Coordinates of C-alpha atoms in Angstrom, one line a residue:
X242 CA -15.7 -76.2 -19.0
X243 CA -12.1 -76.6 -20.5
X244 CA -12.5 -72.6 -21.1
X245 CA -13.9 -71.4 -18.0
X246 CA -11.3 -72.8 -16.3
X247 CA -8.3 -71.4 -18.1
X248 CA -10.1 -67.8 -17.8
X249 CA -9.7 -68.8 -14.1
X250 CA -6.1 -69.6 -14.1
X251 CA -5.3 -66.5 -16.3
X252 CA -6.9 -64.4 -13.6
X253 CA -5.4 -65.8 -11.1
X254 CA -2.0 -65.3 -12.6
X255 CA -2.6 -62.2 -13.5
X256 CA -1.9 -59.3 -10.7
X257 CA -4.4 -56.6 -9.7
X258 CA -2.7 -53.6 -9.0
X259 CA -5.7 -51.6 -8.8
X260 CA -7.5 -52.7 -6.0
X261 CA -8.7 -50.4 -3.4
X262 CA -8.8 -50.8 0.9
X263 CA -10.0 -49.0 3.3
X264 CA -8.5 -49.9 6.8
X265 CA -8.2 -48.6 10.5
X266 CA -4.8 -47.9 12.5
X267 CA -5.0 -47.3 16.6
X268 CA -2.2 -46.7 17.6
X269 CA -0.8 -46.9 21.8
X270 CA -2.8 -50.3 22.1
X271 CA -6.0 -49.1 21.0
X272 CA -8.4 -52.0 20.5
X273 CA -11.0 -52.4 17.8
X274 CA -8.8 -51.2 14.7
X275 CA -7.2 -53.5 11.7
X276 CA -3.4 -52.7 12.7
X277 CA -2.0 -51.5 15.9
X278 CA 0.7 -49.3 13.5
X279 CA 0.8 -47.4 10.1
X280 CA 4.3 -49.4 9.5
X281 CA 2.4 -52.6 9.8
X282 CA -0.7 -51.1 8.0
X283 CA 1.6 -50.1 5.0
X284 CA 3.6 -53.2 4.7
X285 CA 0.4 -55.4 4.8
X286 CA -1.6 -52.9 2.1
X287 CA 1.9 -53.2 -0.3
X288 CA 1.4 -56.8 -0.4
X289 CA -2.0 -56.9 -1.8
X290 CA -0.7 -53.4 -4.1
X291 CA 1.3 -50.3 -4.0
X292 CA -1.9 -48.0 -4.6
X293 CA -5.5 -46.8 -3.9
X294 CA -5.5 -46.6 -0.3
X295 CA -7.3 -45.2 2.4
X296 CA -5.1 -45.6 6.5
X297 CA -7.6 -44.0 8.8
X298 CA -5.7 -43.2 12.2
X299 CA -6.5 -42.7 15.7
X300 CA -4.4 -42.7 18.6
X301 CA -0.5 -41.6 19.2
X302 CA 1.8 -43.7 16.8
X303 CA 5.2 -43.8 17.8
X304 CA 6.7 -44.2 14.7
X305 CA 8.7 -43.6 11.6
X306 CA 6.0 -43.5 9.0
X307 CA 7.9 -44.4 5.4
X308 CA 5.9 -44.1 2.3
X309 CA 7.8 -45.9 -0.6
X310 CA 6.8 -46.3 -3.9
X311 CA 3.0 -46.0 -3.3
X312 CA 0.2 -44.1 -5.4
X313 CA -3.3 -42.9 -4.1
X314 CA -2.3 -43.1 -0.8
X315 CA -4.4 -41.2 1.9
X316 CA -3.3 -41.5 5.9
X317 CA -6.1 -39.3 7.5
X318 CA -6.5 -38.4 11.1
X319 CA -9.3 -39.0 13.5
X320 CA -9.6 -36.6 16.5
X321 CA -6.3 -36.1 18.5
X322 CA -4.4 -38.2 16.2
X323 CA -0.9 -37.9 16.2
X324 CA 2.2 -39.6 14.3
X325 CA 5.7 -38.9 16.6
X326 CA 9.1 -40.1 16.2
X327 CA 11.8 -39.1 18.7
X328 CA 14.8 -40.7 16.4
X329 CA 14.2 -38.6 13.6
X330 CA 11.9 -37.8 10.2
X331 CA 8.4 -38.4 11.6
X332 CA 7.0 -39.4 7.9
X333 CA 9.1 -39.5 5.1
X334 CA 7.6 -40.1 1.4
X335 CA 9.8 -41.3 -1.5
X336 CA 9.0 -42.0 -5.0
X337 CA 5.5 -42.0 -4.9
X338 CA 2.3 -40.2 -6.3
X339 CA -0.9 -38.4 -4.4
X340 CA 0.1 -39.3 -1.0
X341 CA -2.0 -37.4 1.0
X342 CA -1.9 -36.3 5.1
X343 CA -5.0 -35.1 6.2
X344 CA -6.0 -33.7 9.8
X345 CA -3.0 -35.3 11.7
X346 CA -0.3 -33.7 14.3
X347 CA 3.2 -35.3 13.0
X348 CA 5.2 -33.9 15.4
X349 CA 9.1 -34.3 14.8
X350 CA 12.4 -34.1 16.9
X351 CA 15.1 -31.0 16.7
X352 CA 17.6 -32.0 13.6
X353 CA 15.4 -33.9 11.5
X354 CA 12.6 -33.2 8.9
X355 CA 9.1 -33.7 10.5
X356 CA 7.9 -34.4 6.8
X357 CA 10.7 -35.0 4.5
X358 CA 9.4 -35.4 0.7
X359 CA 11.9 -36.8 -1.8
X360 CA 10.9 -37.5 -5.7
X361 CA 7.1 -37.4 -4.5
X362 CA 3.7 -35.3 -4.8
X363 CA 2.1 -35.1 -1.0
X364 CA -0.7 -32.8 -0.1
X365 CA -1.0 -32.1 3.8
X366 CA -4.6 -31.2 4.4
X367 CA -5.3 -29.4 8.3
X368 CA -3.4 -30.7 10.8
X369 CA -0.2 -29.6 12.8
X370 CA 3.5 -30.1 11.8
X371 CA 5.9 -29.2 14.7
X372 CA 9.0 -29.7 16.5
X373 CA 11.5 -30.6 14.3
X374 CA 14.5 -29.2 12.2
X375 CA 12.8 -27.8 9.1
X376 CA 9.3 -28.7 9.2
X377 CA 7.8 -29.5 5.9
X378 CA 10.8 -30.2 3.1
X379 CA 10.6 -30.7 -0.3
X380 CA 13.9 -32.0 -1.6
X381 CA 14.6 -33.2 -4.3
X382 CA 12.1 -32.9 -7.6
X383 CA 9.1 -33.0 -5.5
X384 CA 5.9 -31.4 -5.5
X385 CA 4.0 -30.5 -2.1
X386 CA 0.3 -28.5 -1.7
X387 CA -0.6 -27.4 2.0
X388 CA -4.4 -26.7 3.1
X389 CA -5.2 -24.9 5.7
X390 CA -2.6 -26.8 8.2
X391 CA -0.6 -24.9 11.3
X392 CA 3.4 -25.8 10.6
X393 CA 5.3 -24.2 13.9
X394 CA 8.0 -24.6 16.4
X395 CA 10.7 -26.1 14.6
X396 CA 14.5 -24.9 14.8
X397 CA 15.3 -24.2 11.2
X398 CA 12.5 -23.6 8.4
X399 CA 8.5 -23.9 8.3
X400 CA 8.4 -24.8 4.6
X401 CA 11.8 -25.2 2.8
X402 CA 11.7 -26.2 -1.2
X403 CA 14.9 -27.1 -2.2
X404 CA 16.1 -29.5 -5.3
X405 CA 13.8 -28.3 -8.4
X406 CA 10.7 -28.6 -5.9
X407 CA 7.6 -26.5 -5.6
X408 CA 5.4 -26.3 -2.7
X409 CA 1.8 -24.3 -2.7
X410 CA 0.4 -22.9 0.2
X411 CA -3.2 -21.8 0.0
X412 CA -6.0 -21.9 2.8
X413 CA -9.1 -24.8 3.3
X414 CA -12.5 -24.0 3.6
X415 CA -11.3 -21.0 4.5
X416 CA -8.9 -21.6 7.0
X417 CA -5.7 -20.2 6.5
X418 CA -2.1 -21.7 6.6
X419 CA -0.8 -20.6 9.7
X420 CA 3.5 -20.6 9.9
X421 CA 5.0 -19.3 13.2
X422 CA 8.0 -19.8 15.8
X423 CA 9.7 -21.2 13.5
X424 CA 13.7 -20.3 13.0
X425 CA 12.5 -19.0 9.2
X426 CA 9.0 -19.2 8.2
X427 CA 9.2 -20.1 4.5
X428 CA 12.5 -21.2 2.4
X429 CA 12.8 -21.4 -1.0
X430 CA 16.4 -22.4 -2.4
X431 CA 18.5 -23.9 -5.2
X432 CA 15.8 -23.2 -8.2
X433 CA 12.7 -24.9 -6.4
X434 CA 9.5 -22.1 -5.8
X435 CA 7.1 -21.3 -3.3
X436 CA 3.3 -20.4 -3.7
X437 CA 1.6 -18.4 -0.9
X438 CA -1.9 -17.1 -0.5
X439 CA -3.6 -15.8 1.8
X440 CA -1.3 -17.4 4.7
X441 CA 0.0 -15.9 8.2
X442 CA 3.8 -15.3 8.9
X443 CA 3.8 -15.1 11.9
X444 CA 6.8 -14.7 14.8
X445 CA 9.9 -16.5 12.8
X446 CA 13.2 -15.9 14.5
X447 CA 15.2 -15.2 11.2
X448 CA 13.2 -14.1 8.6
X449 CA 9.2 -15.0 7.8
X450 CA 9.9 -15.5 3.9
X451 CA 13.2 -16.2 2.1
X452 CA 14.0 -16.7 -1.7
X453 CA 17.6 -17.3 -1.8
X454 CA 18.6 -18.5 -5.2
X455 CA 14.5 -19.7 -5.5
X456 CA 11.1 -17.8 -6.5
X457 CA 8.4 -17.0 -4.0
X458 CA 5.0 -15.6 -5.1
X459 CA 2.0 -14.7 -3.7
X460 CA -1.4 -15.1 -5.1
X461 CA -4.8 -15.6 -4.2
X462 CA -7.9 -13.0 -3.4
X463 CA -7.5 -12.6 0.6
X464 CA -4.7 -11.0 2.7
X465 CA -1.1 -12.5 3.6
X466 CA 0.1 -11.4 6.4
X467 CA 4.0 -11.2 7.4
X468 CA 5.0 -9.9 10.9
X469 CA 8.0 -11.6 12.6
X470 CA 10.8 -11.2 15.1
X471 CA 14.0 -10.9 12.6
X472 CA 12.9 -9.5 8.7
X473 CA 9.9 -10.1 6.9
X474 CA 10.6 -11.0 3.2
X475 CA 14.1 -11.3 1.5
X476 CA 14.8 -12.2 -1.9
X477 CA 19.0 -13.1 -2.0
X478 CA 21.6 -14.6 -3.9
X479 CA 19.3 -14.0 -7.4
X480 CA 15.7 -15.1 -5.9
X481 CA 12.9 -13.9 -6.5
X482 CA 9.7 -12.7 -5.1
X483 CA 6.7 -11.6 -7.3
X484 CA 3.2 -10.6 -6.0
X485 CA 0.5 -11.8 -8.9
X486 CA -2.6 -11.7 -6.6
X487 CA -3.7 -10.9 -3.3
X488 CA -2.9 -8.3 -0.7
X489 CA 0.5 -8.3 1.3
X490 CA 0.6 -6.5 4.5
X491 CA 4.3 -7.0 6.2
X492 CA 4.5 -5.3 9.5
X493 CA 6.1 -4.9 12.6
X494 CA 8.9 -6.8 11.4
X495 CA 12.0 -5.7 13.7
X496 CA 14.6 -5.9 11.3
X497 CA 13.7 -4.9 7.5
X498 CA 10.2 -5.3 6.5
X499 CA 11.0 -6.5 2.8
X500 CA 14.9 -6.9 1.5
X501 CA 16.2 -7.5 -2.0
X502 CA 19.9 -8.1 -2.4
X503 CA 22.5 -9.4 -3.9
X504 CA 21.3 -9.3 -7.6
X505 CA 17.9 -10.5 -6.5
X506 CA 14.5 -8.9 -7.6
X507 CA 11.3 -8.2 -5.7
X508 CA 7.7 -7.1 -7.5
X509 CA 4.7 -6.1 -5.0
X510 CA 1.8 -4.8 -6.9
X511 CA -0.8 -4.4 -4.2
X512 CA 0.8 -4.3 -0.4
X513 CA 1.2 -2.3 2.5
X514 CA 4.9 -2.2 4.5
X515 CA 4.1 -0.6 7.8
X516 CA 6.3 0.0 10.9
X517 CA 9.3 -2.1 9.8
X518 CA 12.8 -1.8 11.2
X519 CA 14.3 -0.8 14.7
X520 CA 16.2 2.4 15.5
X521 CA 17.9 0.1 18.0
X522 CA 19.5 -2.4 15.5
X523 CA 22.6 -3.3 15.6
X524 CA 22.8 -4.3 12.2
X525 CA 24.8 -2.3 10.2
X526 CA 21.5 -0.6 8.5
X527 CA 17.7 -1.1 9.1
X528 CA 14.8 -0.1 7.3
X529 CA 11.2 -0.3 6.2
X530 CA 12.7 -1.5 2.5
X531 CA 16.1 -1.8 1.8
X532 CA 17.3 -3.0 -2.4
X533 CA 21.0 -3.3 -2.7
X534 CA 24.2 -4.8 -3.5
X535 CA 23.2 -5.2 -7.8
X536 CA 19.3 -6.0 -6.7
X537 CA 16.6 -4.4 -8.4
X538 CA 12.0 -3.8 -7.1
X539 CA 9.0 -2.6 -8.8
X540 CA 6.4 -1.2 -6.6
X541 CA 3.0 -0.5 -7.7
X542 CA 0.1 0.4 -5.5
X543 CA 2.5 0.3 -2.4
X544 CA 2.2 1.9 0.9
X545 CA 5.5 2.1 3.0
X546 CA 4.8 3.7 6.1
X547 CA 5.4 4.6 10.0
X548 CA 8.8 2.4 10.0
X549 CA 10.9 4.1 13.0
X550 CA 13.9 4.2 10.5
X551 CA 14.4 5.4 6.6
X552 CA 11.4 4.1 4.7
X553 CA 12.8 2.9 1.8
X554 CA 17.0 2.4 1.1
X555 CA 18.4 1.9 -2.2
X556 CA 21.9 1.4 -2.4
X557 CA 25.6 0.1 -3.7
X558 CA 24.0 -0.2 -7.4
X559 CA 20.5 -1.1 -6.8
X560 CA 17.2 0.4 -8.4
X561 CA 13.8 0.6 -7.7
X562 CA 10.5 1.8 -9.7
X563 CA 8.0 3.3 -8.1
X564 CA 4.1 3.8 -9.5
X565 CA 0.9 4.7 -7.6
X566 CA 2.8 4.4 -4.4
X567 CA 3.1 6.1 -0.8
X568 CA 6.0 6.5 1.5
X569 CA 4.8 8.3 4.4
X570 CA 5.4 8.6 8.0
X571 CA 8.9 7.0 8.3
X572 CA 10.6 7.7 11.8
X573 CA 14.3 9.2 9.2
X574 CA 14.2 9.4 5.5
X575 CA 11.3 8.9 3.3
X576 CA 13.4 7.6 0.1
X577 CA 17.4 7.5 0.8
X578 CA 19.3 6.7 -2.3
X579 CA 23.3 5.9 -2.1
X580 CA 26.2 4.8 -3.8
X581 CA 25.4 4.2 -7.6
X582 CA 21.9 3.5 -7.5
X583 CA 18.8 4.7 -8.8
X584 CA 15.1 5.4 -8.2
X585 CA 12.5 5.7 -11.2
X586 CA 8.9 7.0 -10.8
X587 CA 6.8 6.1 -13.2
X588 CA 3.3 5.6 -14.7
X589 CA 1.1 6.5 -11.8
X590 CA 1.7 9.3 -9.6
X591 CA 3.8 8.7 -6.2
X592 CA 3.3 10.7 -2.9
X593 CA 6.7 11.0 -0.8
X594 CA 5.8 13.4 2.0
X595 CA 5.4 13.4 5.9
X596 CA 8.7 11.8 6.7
X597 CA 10.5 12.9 9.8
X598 CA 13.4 13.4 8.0
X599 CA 13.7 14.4 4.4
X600 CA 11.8 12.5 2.3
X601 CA 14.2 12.6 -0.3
X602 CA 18.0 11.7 0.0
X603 CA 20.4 11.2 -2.8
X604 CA 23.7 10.6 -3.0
X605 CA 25.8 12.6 -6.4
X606 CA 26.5 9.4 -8.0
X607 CA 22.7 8.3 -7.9
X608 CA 19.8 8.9 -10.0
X609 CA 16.6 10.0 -9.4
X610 CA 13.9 10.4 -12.2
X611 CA 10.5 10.6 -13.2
X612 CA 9.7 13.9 -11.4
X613 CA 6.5 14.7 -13.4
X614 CA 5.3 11.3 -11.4
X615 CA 6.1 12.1 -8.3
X616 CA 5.0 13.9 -5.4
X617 CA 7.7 15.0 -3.0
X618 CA 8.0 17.6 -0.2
X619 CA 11.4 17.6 1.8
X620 CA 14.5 16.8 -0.5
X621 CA 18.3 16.8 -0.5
X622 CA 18.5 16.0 -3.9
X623 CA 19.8 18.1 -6.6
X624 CA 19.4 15.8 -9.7
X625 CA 15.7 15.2 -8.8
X626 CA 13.9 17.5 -11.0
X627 CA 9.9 18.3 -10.1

C-alpha cells in the first residue's frame, strides 16, 4: 500500500505537458460553447499546458487573438467565423510551434498586421485575411505555409517575409491562393524568401510580386497567374526571382510586366509575358521586360508578346540570355539594348520577328551575340551578326 501510494504522489507532482483538449469558442454571446472568447479559451488551455490543442470557433470575436509560447495549436473556423480587431494586429503568434488557422476570416484594421508571425511556424489553411496594413507578415525568423486562403484589401502588402523568414504559398484541394487589391501583392525583403505555386496575382496597386533584397520562386505543376494595376514581378536591390516549376503567365500588367534592377537577377524557364506596359506611362520608361541598372535574366521557353511598348529593354549595364524563346508582337521594339549592356542567345533557337518597330535595337557600346541562335527580322544593329 506504502508503494502505491508514493507512485500516486509522484504523479501527481509530476506535470503533464502533453495532454490534449478539444474545446468550443462562440463568440458575440453565443450560447452552448466552453468559452465565450479565444483569449479566455487560450489562457484557460495554458494552464492545464502550452500544447496539443484543438479551439473550434464560431461566431464574430472581437478580439486580439495572442498565441504565446504554445505548440500544436489549431484555432479552426466553423461557418461565417470571424476573428476582428479594430485596435490593431487581429492574431499575432510568437514563439511558438504548428500553430495552425484554418477556415477563418481574420479581418484587420489599416496600419496594423492582420496576422503578424514573430519567431513562429503558422499554417493558414482557407479562409480570408483582409483589411489591414500588410496582411500576412512573417518577421522575424519565422516560417508561414498558406493553403488555399484569399489574402486581400489591405493598404500595404498581401504576404511580406521579412527578418530570415520564409513563407510558402501553394493551393488546397485544389483551390488556389488567391492575392488581390492589395497595395503589393507579395513582399519578400531583408534575406527572408517566398514560395509560390500555382496562386493568382491579382489587381495590386504597386506591384503583384516583389523581391527586394529577398528570393521569390515559383514552383508547382499548375499556372500562376500575375496581372495587376502597377508592375507584375520585380526583383530589386539584389533579389531574386527563379522559376523551378510551373507555368507563369504575367499579363496585362500596366506598368512593366517583369523588372530586374539594381544588381538583381530574374530566371523564367517556362512563362508567357503578354500585353505588359502602357504607351501612356508617365514613368520615365515602360515595357513588357525591362533588366537594368547592373541586373542580369535568363529566359528559356519564354513568350514576350503584344505589350503596347518595346518588348523587352536591356539597359545601363544589364544582360540577358535568351534560349528557346519568342518576342513577338510588341506595340515598338522587339529587343532594345542601351547603354553598356548586352543580350546573349543561346542553346535553343530564338524567334524575334513581328514587332511594330524593329525588332532589334542596339546601342554602339552594347553587345549582341549568339546569332547562329537567333531568329531576327528588322534590326538596327550592326554588331549583331546572323
Amino acid at each position: 500500500m506504502r508503494v502505491i501510494t508514493l507512485l500516486l504522489v509522484f504523479v501527481c507532482l509530476v506535470p503533464i505537458t502533453g495532454l490534449a483538449n478539444d474545446v468550443t469558442v462562440g463568440c458575440g454571446g453565443l450560447s452552448g460553447f466552453n468559452y465565450p472568447s479565444v483569449t479566455v479559451a487560450l489562457n484557460e488551455l495554458r494552464g492545464i499546458s502550452n500544447r496539443n490543442h484543438t479551439i473550434t470557433i464560431s461566431g464574430t470575436c472581437v478580439e486580439r487573438v495572442e498565441v504565446t509560447d504554445f505548440e500544436n495549436v489549431s484555432l479552426i473556423g466553423t461557418p461565417g467565423a470571424t476573428i476582428t480587431n479594430p485596435g490593431g494586429p487581429a492574431v499575432r503568434v510568437e514563439f511558438s510551434k504548428n500553430i495552425t488557422l484554418r477556415d477563418l476570416v481574420i479581418h484587420g484594421v489599416i496600419g496594423y498586421p492582420v496576422i503578424r508571425v514573430s519567431d513562429s511556424s503558422v499554417d493558414i489553411r482557407g479562409g480570408t485575411v483582409e483589411g489591414g496594413g500588410n496582411g500576412v507578415e512573417a518577421n522575424p525568423n519565422s516560417r508561414i505555409n498558406i493553403y488555399g486562403s484569399t489574402i486581400q484589401d489591405n493598404e500595404q502588402n498581401g504576404v511580406s517575409a521579412s527578418g530570415n523568414s520564409s513563407v510558402g504559398i501553394r493551393p488546397r484541394s485544389g483551390q488556389k491562393v488567391v492575392i488581390q487589391h492589395n497595395g503589393t501583392g507579395v513582399w519578400a525583403t531583408d534575406g527572408s524568401s517566398v514560395t509560390i505555386w500555382e496562386t493568382d496575382v491579382l489587381d495590386n496597386v504597386l506591384c503583384g510580386v516583389k523581391a527586394a533584397g529577398g528570393h521569390v520562386e515559383f514552383g508547382g505543376n499548375g499556372q500562376t497567374r500575375i496581372a495587376n494595376s502597377g508592375n507584375g514581378v520585380v526583383a530589386n536591390r539584389g533579389g531574386t526571382v527563379v522559376q523551378l516549376g510551373g507555368f507563369v503567365l504575367v499579363d496585362n500588367n500596366r506598368q512593366v510586366g517583369v523588372t530586374s534592377r539594381l544588381g538583381s537577377s530574374i530566371v523564367l524557364m517556362n512563362a508567357a509575358i503578354d500585353n505588359n506596359g502602357d504607351p501612356n506611362s508617365t514613368l520615365p520608361f515602360t515595357a513588357g521586360v525591362a533588366v537594368e541598372v547592373s541586373a542580369t535574366a535568363f529566359f528559356s521557353h519564354v513568350t514576350i508578346s503584344n505589350s503596347p511598348v518595346t518588348g523587352l529593354l536591356v539597359r545601363d549595364n544589364a544582360s540577358v540570355i535568351l534560349t528557346g524563346s519568342t518576342i513577338t508582337g510588341n506595340g515598338a521594339d522587339g529587343i532594345r539594348v542601351e547603354t553598356l549592356s548586352g543580350v546573349r542567345f543561346q542553346i535553343m533557337p530564338t524567334t524575334v520577328t513581328g514587332n511594330s518597330g524593329s525588332d532589334l535595337v542596339c546601342g554602339s557600346d552594347t553587345y549582341v551575340v549568339g546569332g547562329s541562335f537567333a531568329n531576327v527580322g528588322k534590326d538596327k544593329c550592326p554588331q549583331f551578326k546572323k
